[in-house]
Coordinates of C-alpha atoms in Angstrom, one line a residue:
F1 CA -32.3 -22.4 42.0
G2 CA -34.0 -21.1 38.3
V3 CA -30.5 -19.1 37.8
L4 CA -28.7 -22.5 38.5
T5 CA -30.6 -25.0 36.2
L6 CA -30.1 -21.7 33.2
S7 CA -26.6 -21.8 34.3
V8 CA -26.2 -25.6 33.9
L9 CA -28.0 -26.0 30.8
T10 CA -25.8 -23.1 29.4
I11 CA -22.8 -24.7 29.9
G12 CA -24.0 -28.3 29.2
W13 CA -25.6 -26.5 25.8
L14 CA -21.5 -25.0 25.2
L15 CA -19.8 -28.2 25.9
A16 CA -22.0 -29.9 23.2
R17 CA -21.9 -27.6 20.8
H18 CA -18.0 -27.5 21.5
L19 CA -17.9 -31.6 21.0
T20 CA -20.7 -32.0 18.2
V21 CA -19.6 -28.7 15.7
P22 CA -16.0 -30.2 14.9
L23 CA -17.3 -33.9 15.2
L24 CA -20.3 -32.8 12.2
R25 CA -17.4 -31.4 10.2
L26 CA -15.3 -34.6 10.5
V27 CA -18.2 -36.6 9.7
G28 CA -19.1 -34.6 6.4
A29 CA -15.8 -34.6 5.2
A30 CA -15.6 -38.2 5.7
R31 CA -18.6 -38.6 3.6
A32 CA -17.1 -36.4 0.7
L33 CA -13.8 -38.3 0.6
A34 CA -16.5 -41.5 0.5
G35 CA -18.0 -39.9 -2.3
G36 CA -15.0 -39.4 -4.4
D37 CA -13.9 -35.9 -3.2
F38 CA -10.0 -36.2 -2.8
S39 CA -10.1 -32.5 -2.2
A40 CA -12.0 -32.9 1.4
R41 CA -11.0 -31.6 4.6
S42 CA -12.4 -31.4 8.1
D43 CA -9.8 -28.3 8.9
V44 CA -10.9 -29.0 12.5
H45 CA -7.7 -27.9 15.1
T46 CA -9.1 -28.6 18.2
Q47 CA -6.6 -29.7 21.2
D48 CA -8.7 -32.2 22.0
E49 CA -9.3 -35.9 21.1
I50 CA -11.4 -34.9 18.4
G51 CA -8.6 -32.5 16.6
V52 CA -6.1 -35.2 16.9
L53 CA -8.5 -37.9 14.9
A54 CA -9.2 -35.0 11.8
V55 CA -5.8 -34.0 11.6
T56 CA -4.9 -37.8 10.9
F57 CA -8.2 -37.9 8.8
D58 CA -7.0 -34.9 7.0
A59 CA -3.3 -36.2 6.2
M60 CA -4.7 -39.4 5.5
A61 CA -6.8 -37.3 2.8
E62 CA -4.0 -35.8 1.5
R63 CA -2.2 -39.0 0.9
L64 CA -5.0 -40.5 -0.9
Q65 CA -5.3 -37.2 -3.1
R66 CA -1.6 -37.8 -4.2
Q67 CA -1.9 -41.1 -4.9
H68 CA -5.0 -40.9 -6.9
L69 CA -3.9 -38.1 -9.1
A70 CA -0.3 -40.0 -9.3
T71 CA -2.3 -42.9 -10.4
I72 CA -4.4 -41.6 -13.2
G73 CA -1.2 -39.3 -14.4
A74 CA 0.7 -42.5 -15.0
L75 CA -2.3 -43.6 -16.8
A76 CA -2.6 -40.2 -18.9
S77 CA 1.5 -40.3 -19.4
A78 CA 1.2 -44.0 -20.7
I79 CA -1.5 -42.6 -23.6
D80 CA 0.9 -39.4 -24.0
A81 CA 3.6 -41.5 -24.8
R82 CA 2.7 -42.9 -27.9
D83 CA 2.9 -39.5 -29.5
P84 CA 6.6 -37.7 -28.6
Y85 CA 4.6 -34.4 -29.6
T86 CA 1.5 -34.7 -27.0
A87 CA 4.0 -36.2 -24.1
G88 CA 2.8 -34.4 -21.3
H89 CA -0.2 -33.0 -22.8
S90 CA -2.6 -34.3 -20.4
L91 CA -1.0 -33.8 -17.2
R92 CA -0.6 -29.7 -18.6
V93 CA -4.5 -29.9 -19.4
G94 CA -5.3 -30.9 -15.7
E95 CA -3.1 -28.4 -14.3
L96 CA -4.3 -25.5 -16.4
A97 CA -8.0 -26.5 -16.2
A98 CA -7.5 -26.3 -12.0
A99 CA -5.6 -23.3 -12.3
L100 CA -8.6 -21.6 -14.1
G101 CA -10.5 -23.3 -12.0
R102 CA -9.3 -21.7 -8.9
D103 CA -8.8 -18.0 -10.4
M104 CA -12.8 -18.4 -11.1
G105 CA -13.2 -19.0 -7.1
L106 CA -14.3 -22.3 -7.6
P107 CA -14.4 -24.7 -4.7
S108 CA -11.8 -27.1 -4.1
S109 CA -13.7 -30.2 -5.1
S110 CA -14.2 -28.7 -8.3
I111 CA -10.8 -28.1 -9.0
Q112 CA -10.4 -31.5 -8.5
H113 CA -12.6 -32.3 -10.5
L114 CA -11.0 -30.3 -13.6
Q115 CA -7.7 -31.1 -12.5
V116 CA -8.7 -35.2 -13.1
G117 CA -11.0 -34.5 -15.7
G118 CA -8.4 -32.4 -17.8
I119 CA -5.8 -35.6 -17.3
L120 CA -8.3 -38.0 -18.6
H121 CA -9.6 -36.0 -21.3
D122 CA -7.9 -37.8 -24.0
I123 CA -8.1 -41.3 -22.4
G124 CA -10.4 -42.5 -25.5
K125 CA -7.4 -42.3 -28.4
I126 CA -6.2 -45.5 -26.3
G127 CA -9.0 -46.7 -28.5
I128 CA -7.9 -45.6 -32.1
R129 CA -5.1 -47.4 -33.8
D130 CA -1.8 -45.6 -34.2
S131 CA -2.1 -45.6 -38.2
V132 CA -4.8 -42.8 -37.6
L133 CA -3.3 -41.3 -34.2
L134 CA 0.0 -40.6 -35.3
K135 CA -1.0 -39.7 -39.0
R136 CA 1.2 -36.8 -39.8
G137 CA -0.6 -36.1 -43.5
S138 CA -4.3 -34.8 -43.8
L139 CA -7.2 -37.5 -42.6
T140 CA -9.6 -39.0 -44.8
V141 CA -13.0 -38.6 -43.9
D142 CA -13.1 -41.9 -42.1
E143 CA -10.5 -41.4 -40.2
R144 CA -11.4 -37.8 -39.1
I145 CA -15.0 -40.2 -37.8
L146 CA -13.0 -42.3 -36.3
I147 CA -10.6 -39.9 -34.2
E148 CA -13.9 -37.9 -33.3
E149 CA -15.3 -41.1 -31.4
H150 CA -12.4 -40.9 -28.9
P151 CA -14.5 -38.7 -26.4
R152 CA -17.3 -41.6 -26.3
I153 CA -14.6 -44.2 -26.0
G154 CA -13.4 -42.5 -23.2
L155 CA -16.4 -42.7 -21.5
R156 CA -16.8 -46.1 -21.6
I157 CA -13.8 -47.0 -20.8
L158 CA -13.9 -45.0 -17.9
G159 CA -17.8 -45.6 -16.9
P160 CA -17.5 -48.3 -14.9
A161 CA -15.0 -46.5 -12.7
G162 CA -17.5 -44.5 -10.7
L163 CA -15.8 -41.3 -10.8
P164 CA -17.5 -37.9 -10.5
G165 CA -20.1 -36.7 -13.1
E166 CA -18.4 -33.7 -13.5
V167 CA -15.1 -35.7 -14.7
L168 CA -17.1 -37.6 -17.3
D169 CA -18.5 -34.4 -18.7
I170 CA -15.0 -33.2 -19.5
V171 CA -13.7 -36.5 -21.3
G172 CA -17.2 -36.9 -23.3
A173 CA -17.6 -33.3 -23.8
H174 CA -14.2 -31.7 -24.4
H175 CA -14.0 -30.8 -28.1
E176 CA -17.9 -29.5 -27.9
R177 CA -18.4 -26.0 -28.8
L178 CA -20.9 -23.6 -27.6
D179 CA -22.0 -23.0 -31.3
G180 CA -22.6 -26.6 -31.9
T181 CA -19.9 -27.1 -34.5
G182 CA -18.1 -29.5 -32.0
Y183 CA -17.7 -33.0 -31.7
P184 CA -19.4 -35.9 -30.9
L185 CA -23.1 -34.8 -30.0
R186 CA -22.9 -31.4 -31.5
L187 CA -23.7 -29.8 -28.2
T188 CA -24.7 -26.2 -27.7
S189 CA -24.4 -23.9 -24.6
D190 CA -27.1 -24.6 -23.0
E191 CA -26.1 -28.2 -22.6
L192 CA -22.3 -27.8 -22.0
S193 CA -21.8 -27.3 -17.8
I194 CA -18.7 -25.2 -16.8
F195 CA -16.3 -28.5 -16.6
P196 CA -15.9 -28.9 -20.1
R197 CA -15.7 -25.2 -20.8
I198 CA -13.1 -24.8 -18.6
A199 CA -11.0 -28.1 -20.1
A200 CA -11.6 -27.2 -23.7
V201 CA -10.0 -24.1 -23.1
A202 CA -6.9 -25.5 -21.3
D203 CA -7.0 -28.1 -24.1
V204 CA -7.0 -25.9 -26.9
F205 CA -4.2 -23.5 -25.3
D206 CA -2.3 -26.1 -24.6
A207 CA -2.1 -27.0 -28.3
L208 CA -1.3 -24.2 -29.5
T209 CA 1.3 -23.5 -27.4
T210 CA 3.4 -26.6 -28.0
H211 CA 5.1 -27.9 -31.1
R212 CA 3.1 -30.2 -33.4
P213 CA 4.6 -32.0 -36.5
Y214 CA 2.6 -29.8 -38.5
R215 CA 3.1 -26.5 -37.3
P216 CA 5.1 -24.9 -34.8
A217 CA 4.4 -23.2 -31.6
I218 CA 3.0 -19.6 -31.2
P219 CA 3.4 -17.4 -28.7
V220 CA 1.3 -16.9 -25.4
E221 CA 0.1 -13.8 -26.4
D222 CA -1.0 -15.2 -29.8
A223 CA -2.8 -18.5 -28.6
L224 CA -4.7 -16.1 -26.0
R225 CA -6.3 -13.6 -28.7
L226 CA -7.1 -16.8 -30.8
L227 CA -8.9 -18.2 -27.5
E228 CA -10.6 -14.8 -27.3
R229 CA -12.0 -14.9 -30.5
E230 CA -13.6 -18.4 -30.4

């Protein structure tokens, strides 16, 4: 009787574990997606009803992620289109930042934050008038001050959108520098998370390797050497 009871309990425990483990993974992925992590996937591949539900959920999450990136990409492209010399800059910064995150072994959620933040990093420039933003000559002191406000403007624009803090960190701090000489807040290395640091590298690299009205693009090798000295 004791052996039989133990066998029944063991079988019951195994069956419960077979059901609850994938179900909990699915619930966790759903919560992450609801919290704004569009990279969340259940990765459940069982051959039962839970497996079917998980495959459907993962397909839905992937579609939502594509739509999310396409929407913010269209917004960033509209901003970049104001200046033919920066067309495509925001999308490239997003891709570069995500690639750096992958090379560093960061989790998928962090890579998504890097891509989204990279795409949106210059959204505040929508609040800068064309006479300043598109000026080909040297900026006056007042014009420079206005340009340096675009991270703050970006944060005000995106504040009501409920975006993750990592994305907002990139928008607000991608022009900060480790030694405190950046803008707009003159933050130092101790005050900067890894997200704006990575986005800043992607931003500068793309700026250096694309043509601008005041200078031609420089070779990739030269851009990398300049970044290493910073």
